[in-house]
PDB file of C-alpha atoms in Angstrom:
ATOM      1  CA  MET A   1      49.758  88.655 137.820  1.00 53.00           C
ATOM      2  CA  ASP A   2      52.366  90.858 139.419  1.00 56.00           C
ATOM      3  CA  ALA A   3      56.017  89.763 138.851  1.00 53.00           C
ATOM      4  CA  SER A   4      57.003  90.630 142.409  1.00 53.00           C
ATOM      5  CA  ILE A   5      54.559  88.102 143.777  1.00 56.00           C
ATOM      6  CA  VAL A   6      55.809  85.162 141.652  1.00 57.00           C
ATOM      7  CA  ARG A   7      59.432  85.660 142.500  1.00 56.00           C
ATOM      8  CA  PRO A   8      60.218  84.535 146.038  1.00 57.00           C
ATOM      9  CA  HIS A   9      62.151  86.873 148.233  1.00 55.00           C
ATOM     10  CA  ALA A  10      65.832  85.800 148.674  1.00 55.00           C
ATOM     11  CA  THR A  11      66.569  85.557 152.372  1.00 59.00           C
ATOM     12  CA  GLY A  12      69.130  83.621 154.374  1.00 59.00           C
ATOM     13  CA  GLN A  13      71.789  83.583 151.652  1.00 61.00           C
ATOM     14  CA  ARG A  14      75.279  84.303 152.828  1.00 71.00           C
ATOM     15  CA  GLY A  15      78.862  83.804 151.547  1.00 74.00           C
ATOM     16  CA  THR A  16      81.747  81.711 152.926  1.00 76.00           C
ATOM     17  CA  THR A  17      83.413  83.242 155.953  1.00 88.00           C
ATOM     18  CA  ILE A  18      87.142  83.837 156.088  1.00 90.00           C
ATOM     19  CA  LEU A  19      87.430  81.338 158.959  1.00 89.00           C
ATOM     20  CA  GLU A  20      85.935  78.557 156.801  1.00 89.00           C
ATOM     21  CA  VAL A  21      88.358  79.356 153.987  1.00 91.00           C
ATOM     22  CA  VAL A  22      91.347  79.269 156.368  1.00 91.00           C
ATOM     23  CA  ILE A  23      90.307  75.895 157.847  1.00 93.00           C
ATOM     24  CA  ALA A  24      89.721  74.370 154.404  1.00 93.00           C
ATOM     25  CA  SER A  25      93.098  75.665 153.213  1.00 94.00           C
ATOM     26  CA  ALA A  26      94.856  74.207 156.277  1.00 93.00           C
ATOM     27  CA  ILE A  27      93.290  70.799 155.646  1.00 94.00           C
ATOM     28  CA  LEU A  28      94.277  70.941 151.977  1.00 93.00           C
ATOM     29  CA  VAL A  29      97.898  71.904 152.779  1.00 92.00           C
ATOM     30  CA  THR A  30      98.167  69.080 155.339  1.00 91.00           C
ATOM     31  CA  LEU A  31      96.904  66.524 152.811  1.00 89.00           C
ATOM     32  CA  MET A  32      99.229  67.828 150.096  1.00 89.00           C
ATOM     33  CA  ALA A  33     102.255  67.626 152.440  1.00 86.00           C
ATOM     34  CA  GLY A  34     101.431  63.965 153.093  1.00 83.00           C
ATOM     35  CA  LEU A  35     101.135  63.250 149.388  1.00 82.00           C
ATOM     36  CA  MET A  36     104.421  65.030 148.649  1.00 82.00           C
ATOM     37  CA  SER A  37     106.332  62.845 151.124  1.00 79.00           C
ATOM     38  CA  LEU A  38     104.755  59.784 149.537  1.00 78.00           C
ATOM     39  CA  SER A  39     105.913  60.933 146.103  1.00 76.00           C
ATOM     40  CA  VAL A  40     109.491  61.321 147.393  1.00 75.00           C
ATOM     41  CA  VAL A  41     109.419  57.696 148.591  1.00 71.00           C
ATOM     42  CA  ALA A  42     107.982  56.574 145.247  1.00 72.00           C
ATOM     43  CA  ILE A  43     110.660  58.422 143.252  1.00 73.00           C
ATOM     44  CA  SER A  44     113.452  57.034 145.445  1.00 67.00           C
ATOM     45  CA  THR A  45     112.143  53.479 145.156  1.00 67.00           C
ATOM     46  CA  THR A  46     111.753  53.760 141.403  1.00 69.00           C
ATOM     47  CA  GLU A  47     115.295  55.064 140.997  1.00 64.00           C
ATOM     48  CA  ASN A  48     116.890  52.453 143.288  1.00 61.00           C
ATOM     49  CA  GLN A  49     114.861  49.370 142.493  1.00 70.00           C
ATOM     50  CA  GLY A  50     114.143  50.221 138.886  1.00 75.00           C
ATOM     51  CA  HIS A  51     116.852  52.143 137.107  1.00 81.00           C
ATOM     52  CA  LEU A  52     119.890  51.383 139.287  1.00 84.00           C
ATOM     53  CA  ALA A  53     118.995  47.713 139.820  1.00 84.00           C
ATOM     54  CA  ALA A  54     118.625  47.271 136.064  1.00 89.00           C
ATOM     55  CA  ARG A  55     122.023  48.893 135.496  1.00 91.00           C
ATOM     56  CA  THR A  56     123.746  46.666 138.092  1.00 93.00           C
ATOM     57  CA  THR A  57     122.231  43.619 136.400  1.00 94.00           C
ATOM     58  CA  GLU A  58     123.384  44.851 133.000  1.00 95.00           C
ATOM     59  CA  TYR A  59     126.942  45.436 134.213  1.00 96.00           C
ATOM     60  CA  ALA A  60     127.064  42.063 136.007  1.00 96.00           C
ATOM     61  CA  GLN A  61     125.935  40.425 132.767  1.00 97.00           C
ATOM     62  CA  ASP A  62     128.652  42.285 130.824  1.00 96.00           C
ATOM     63  CA  LYS A  63     131.303  40.899 133.190  1.00 96.00           C
ATOM     64  CA  MET A  64     129.757  37.429 132.978  1.00 97.00           C
ATOM     65  CA  GLU A  65     129.931  37.461 129.170  1.00 96.00           C
ATOM     66  CA  GLN A  66     133.542  38.647 129.322  1.00 95.00           C
ATOM     67  CA  LEU A  67     134.490  35.779 131.670  1.00 96.00           C
ATOM     68  CA  LEU A  68     132.529  33.161 129.711  1.00 96.00           C
ATOM     69  CA  ALA A  69     134.449  34.114 126.562  1.00 95.00           C
ATOM     70  CA  LEU A  70     137.690  32.902 128.217  1.00 96.00           C
ATOM     71  CA  ALA A  71     138.980  29.351 127.821  1.00 95.00           C
ATOM     72  CA  TYR A  72     138.230  27.018 130.748  1.00 95.00           C
ATOM     73  CA  GLY A  73     141.897  26.779 131.778  1.00 94.00           C
ATOM     74  CA  ASP A  74     142.751  30.475 131.300  1.00 96.00           C
ATOM     75  CA  GLY A  75     144.360  31.826 134.447  1.00 95.00           C
ATOM     76  CA  VAL A  76     146.147  34.944 133.168  1.00 96.00           C
ATOM     77  CA  THR A  77     143.771  37.094 131.085  1.00 95.00           C
ATOM     78  CA  ASP A  78     143.086  40.461 132.701  1.00 93.00           C
ATOM     79  CA  THR A  79     139.366  41.213 132.398  1.00 92.00           C
ATOM     80  CA  ARG A  80     139.650  44.327 134.580  1.00 90.00           C
ATOM     81  CA  VAL A  81     140.538  46.301 131.435  1.00 88.00           C
ATOM     82  CA  PHE A  82     138.735  46.572 128.119  1.00 85.00           C
ATOM     83  CA  PRO A  83     139.550  45.017 125.816  1.00 88.00           C
ATOM     84  CA  ALA A  84     140.878  42.242 128.028  1.00 90.00           C
ATOM     85  CA  ALA A  85     144.677  42.021 128.238  1.00 92.00           C
ATOM     86  CA  ALA A  86     146.304  38.662 127.451  1.00 93.00           C
ATOM     87  CA  THR A  87     148.333  38.729 130.700  1.00 93.00           C
ATOM     88  CA  GLY A  88     148.364  40.333 134.127  1.00 92.00           C
ATOM     89  CA  GLY A  89     145.023  39.092 135.399  1.00 93.00           C
ATOM     90  CA  THR A  90     143.361  36.097 136.966  1.00 95.00           C
ATOM     91  CA  GLY A  91     141.269  34.855 134.020  1.00 95.00           C
ATOM     92  CA  LEU A  92     139.193  31.937 135.259  1.00 96.00           C
ATOM     93  CA  ALA A  93     141.641  30.956 138.015  1.00 96.00           C
ATOM     94  CA  VAL A  94     139.865  29.691 141.125  1.00 96.00           C
ATOM     95  CA  GLY A  95     139.537  32.432 143.738  1.00 96.00           C
ATOM     96  CA  GLY A  96     137.920  35.769 144.373  1.00 96.00           C
ATOM     97  CA  SER A  97     134.890  36.769 146.380  1.00 95.00           C
ATOM     98  CA  PHE A  98     131.363  37.722 145.462  1.00 94.00           C
ATOM     99  CA  VAL A  99     130.984  39.760 148.673  1.00 94.00           C
ATOM    100  CA  THR A 100     131.258  43.441 147.715  1.00 93.00           C
ATOM    101  CA  SER A 101     132.520  44.526 151.137  1.00 92.00           C
ATOM    102  CA  SER A 102     135.560  42.236 150.880  1.00 92.00           C
ATOM    103  CA  PRO A 103     136.858  42.276 147.296  1.00 94.00           C
ATOM    104  CA  VAL A 104     139.903  40.210 146.315  1.00 94.00           C
ATOM    105  CA  ALA A 105     142.676  41.739 144.192  1.00 92.00           C
ATOM    106  CA  GLY A 106     142.334  40.627 140.579  1.00 93.00           C
ATOM    107  CA  TYR A 107     138.636  39.816 141.024  1.00 96.00           C
ATOM    108  CA  VAL A 108     137.167  43.327 141.261  1.00 95.00           C
ATOM    109  CA  ASP A 109     136.671  46.267 138.933  1.00 94.00           C
ATOM    110  CA  TYR A 110     134.969  49.636 139.173  1.00 94.00           C
ATOM    111  CA  LEU A 111     132.840  51.646 136.747  1.00 94.00           C
ATOM    112  CA  ASP A 112     131.909  55.318 136.669  1.00 92.00           C
ATOM    113  CA  LEU A 113     128.341  56.652 136.635  1.00 88.00           C
ATOM    114  CA  ASN A 114     128.081  56.045 132.871  1.00 90.00           C
ATOM    115  CA  GLY A 115     129.355  52.453 133.030  1.00 91.00           C
ATOM    116  CA  ASN A 116     132.899  53.147 131.792  1.00 92.00           C
ATOM    117  CA  LEU A 117     135.695  51.136 133.394  1.00 92.00           C
ATOM    118  CA  CYS A 118     137.623  53.304 135.822  1.00 91.00           C
ATOM    119  CA  GLY A 119     140.960  54.147 134.249  1.00 86.00           C
ATOM    120  CA  ALA A 120     139.574  54.081 130.694  1.00 83.00           C
ATOM    121  CA  PRO A 121     140.007  57.316 128.675  1.00 81.00           C
ATOM    122  CA  ALA A 122     136.274  58.165 128.765  1.00 80.00           C
ATOM    123  CA  ALA A 123     135.833  57.274 132.437  1.00 85.00           C
ATOM    124  CA  GLY A 124     135.107  59.804 135.131  1.00 82.00           C
ATOM    125  CA  CYS A 125     137.317  57.935 137.603  1.00 86.00           C
ATOM    126  CA  LEU A 126     140.920  56.812 137.872  1.00 85.00           C
ATOM    127  CA  ALA A 127     142.170  53.234 137.640  1.00 81.00           C
ATOM    128  CA  PRO A 128     141.862  51.337 140.925  1.00 82.00           C
ATOM    129  CA  SER A 129     144.872  50.288 142.946  1.00 77.00           C
ATOM    130  CA  GLY A 130     144.379  46.691 144.077  1.00 77.00           C
ATOM    131  CA  THR A 131     141.089  46.471 145.961  1.00 81.00           C
ATOM    132  CA  THR A 132     141.021  50.153 146.989  1.00 87.00           C
ATOM    133  CA  PRO A 133     138.095  51.823 145.221  1.00 90.00           C
ATOM    134  CA  PRO A 134     139.173  54.754 143.045  1.00 91.00           C
ATOM    135  CA  ALA A 135     137.738  58.221 143.569  1.00 89.00           C
ATOM    136  CA  GLY A 136     134.675  58.770 141.402  1.00 89.00           C
ATOM    137  CA  TRP A 137     133.538  55.148 141.111  1.00 92.00           C
ATOM    138  CA  PHE A 138     129.811  54.420 141.062  1.00 91.00           C
ATOM    139  CA  TYR A 139     129.468  50.705 140.222  1.00 94.00           C
ATOM    140  CA  GLN A 140     131.537  47.877 141.703  1.00 95.00           C
ATOM    141  CA  ARG A 141     131.754  44.364 140.272  1.00 96.00           C
ATOM    142  CA  VAL A 142     133.302  41.490 142.209  1.00 97.00           C
ATOM    143  CA  TRP A 143     133.490  37.880 141.108  1.00 97.00           C
ATOM    144  CA  ALA A 144     134.431  34.464 142.429  1.00 97.00           C
ATOM    145  CA  ILE A 145     135.441  31.335 140.544  1.00 97.00           C
ATOM    146  CA  ALA A 146     134.949  27.939 142.218  1.00 97.00           C
ATOM    147  CA  ASP A 147     135.551  24.373 141.052  1.00 95.00           C
ATOM    148  CA  ALA A 148     135.563  20.883 142.578  1.00 92.00           C
ATOM    149  CA  SER A 149     138.745  21.663 144.535  1.00 93.00           C
ATOM    150  CA  THR A 150     137.057  24.533 146.432  1.00 93.00           C
ATOM    151  CA  ASP A 151     133.430  23.357 146.417  1.00 93.00           C
ATOM    152  CA  GLY A 152     132.714  19.673 146.899  1.00 91.00           C
ATOM    153  CA  THR A 153     129.262  20.031 145.329  1.00 93.00           C
ATOM    154  CA  LEU A 154     130.786  20.761 141.917  1.00 94.00           C
ATOM    155  CA  PRO A 155     131.835  17.820 139.753  1.00 94.00           C
ATOM    156  CA  ALA A 156     135.219  17.758 138.024  1.00 92.00           C
ATOM    157  CA  GLY A 157     135.353  19.775 134.817  1.00 93.00           C
ATOM    158  CA  LEU A 158     132.846  22.374 136.008  1.00 95.00           C
ATOM    159  CA  LYS A 159     133.465  25.906 137.294  1.00 96.00           C
ATOM    160  CA  ARG A 160     130.921  28.142 138.982  1.00 97.00           C
ATOM    161  CA  ILE A 161     131.281  31.864 138.249  1.00 97.00           C
ATOM    162  CA  THR A 162     129.471  34.208 140.652  1.00 97.00           C
ATOM    163  CA  ILE A 163     129.366  37.942 139.993  1.00 98.00           C
ATOM    164  CA  THR A 164     127.947  40.655 142.239  1.00 97.00           C
ATOM    165  CA  ALA A 165     127.471  44.204 140.981  1.00 96.00           C
ATOM    166  CA  THR A 166     126.469  47.038 143.291  1.00 95.00           C
ATOM    167  CA  ILE A 167     126.463  50.819 143.498  1.00 92.00           C
ATOM    168  CA  ALA A 168     128.408  53.220 145.712  1.00 88.00           C
ATOM    169  CA  GLN A 169     125.296  54.609 147.385  1.00 82.00           C
ATOM    170  CA  GLY A 170     121.542  54.359 147.077  1.00 73.00           C
ATOM    171  CA  PHE A 171     119.481  57.248 145.744  1.00 69.00           C
ATOM    172  CA  GLY A 172     118.035  59.337 148.557  1.00 67.00           C
ATOM    173  CA  GLY A 173     119.845  57.310 151.228  1.00 66.00           C
ATOM    174  CA  ALA A 174     117.938  54.151 150.313  1.00 67.00           C
ATOM    175  CA  THR A 175     119.371  50.640 150.252  1.00 76.00           C
ATOM    176  CA  LYS A 176     122.024  50.127 147.576  1.00 84.00           C
ATOM    177  CA  ALA A 177     120.898  48.251 144.494  1.00 84.00           C
ATOM    178  CA  ALA A 178     122.801  45.012 143.851  1.00 90.00           C
ATOM    179  CA  SER A 179     122.577  42.103 141.408  1.00 94.00           C
ATOM    180  CA  VAL A 180     124.082  38.629 141.684  1.00 96.00           C
ATOM    181  CA  LEU A 181     124.542  36.341 138.672  1.00 96.00           C
ATOM    182  CA  VAL A 182     125.715  32.728 138.784  1.00 97.00           C
ATOM    183  CA  VAL A 183     126.654  30.539 135.827  1.00 96.00           C
ATOM    184  CA  LEU A 184     128.429  27.208 135.300  1.00 96.00           C
ATOM    185  CA  LYS A 185     131.214  26.774 132.764  1.00 95.00           C
ATOM    186  CA  THR A 186     132.274  23.331 131.566  1.00 94.00           C
ATOM    187  CA  SER A 187     135.608  22.033 130.423  1.00 88.00           C
ATOM    188  CA  PRO A 188     136.909  22.159 127.678  1.00 82.00           C
ATOM    189  CA  PHE A 189     134.838  25.193 126.682  1.00 77.00           C
TER     190      PHE A 189
END
């Protein structure tokens, strides 16, 4: 049998035209641009709601532990410095605010990007003046102390400590991460 007879003749085969390649490339670029914008949103959300929210919670907890270590009747320890100073502060005196936009003098402190108290030797920011945020701050902590005299729902011998920690600005213009912690402290502890 002749080999040319067994092998069919190749007809009708053609390559991809340049127009088809250009259209396919345009569709691919459009899809990739959509996916890239989605990845930017995902990265921003992860940074704000993951990393920064965890840090604000950690720093609020640090302040809470510092305040809980004070005696129930302490009204003079300054917890805005570390280690806490025996005088010059508000201790657990009733007052303050847990609203970050309206801090009360003596019930607010600021931290740099690394969590160092502003004004500390290792901090990347200066010490605050009253409630005015210092240049270079990244985290803000405000706290409020309430007892039966300021909140009728609290029984005598009980103080409620509320701490809010937030950041100067959200990553990528997103909403600022914030954490609020509330704890009750009893007398005489």
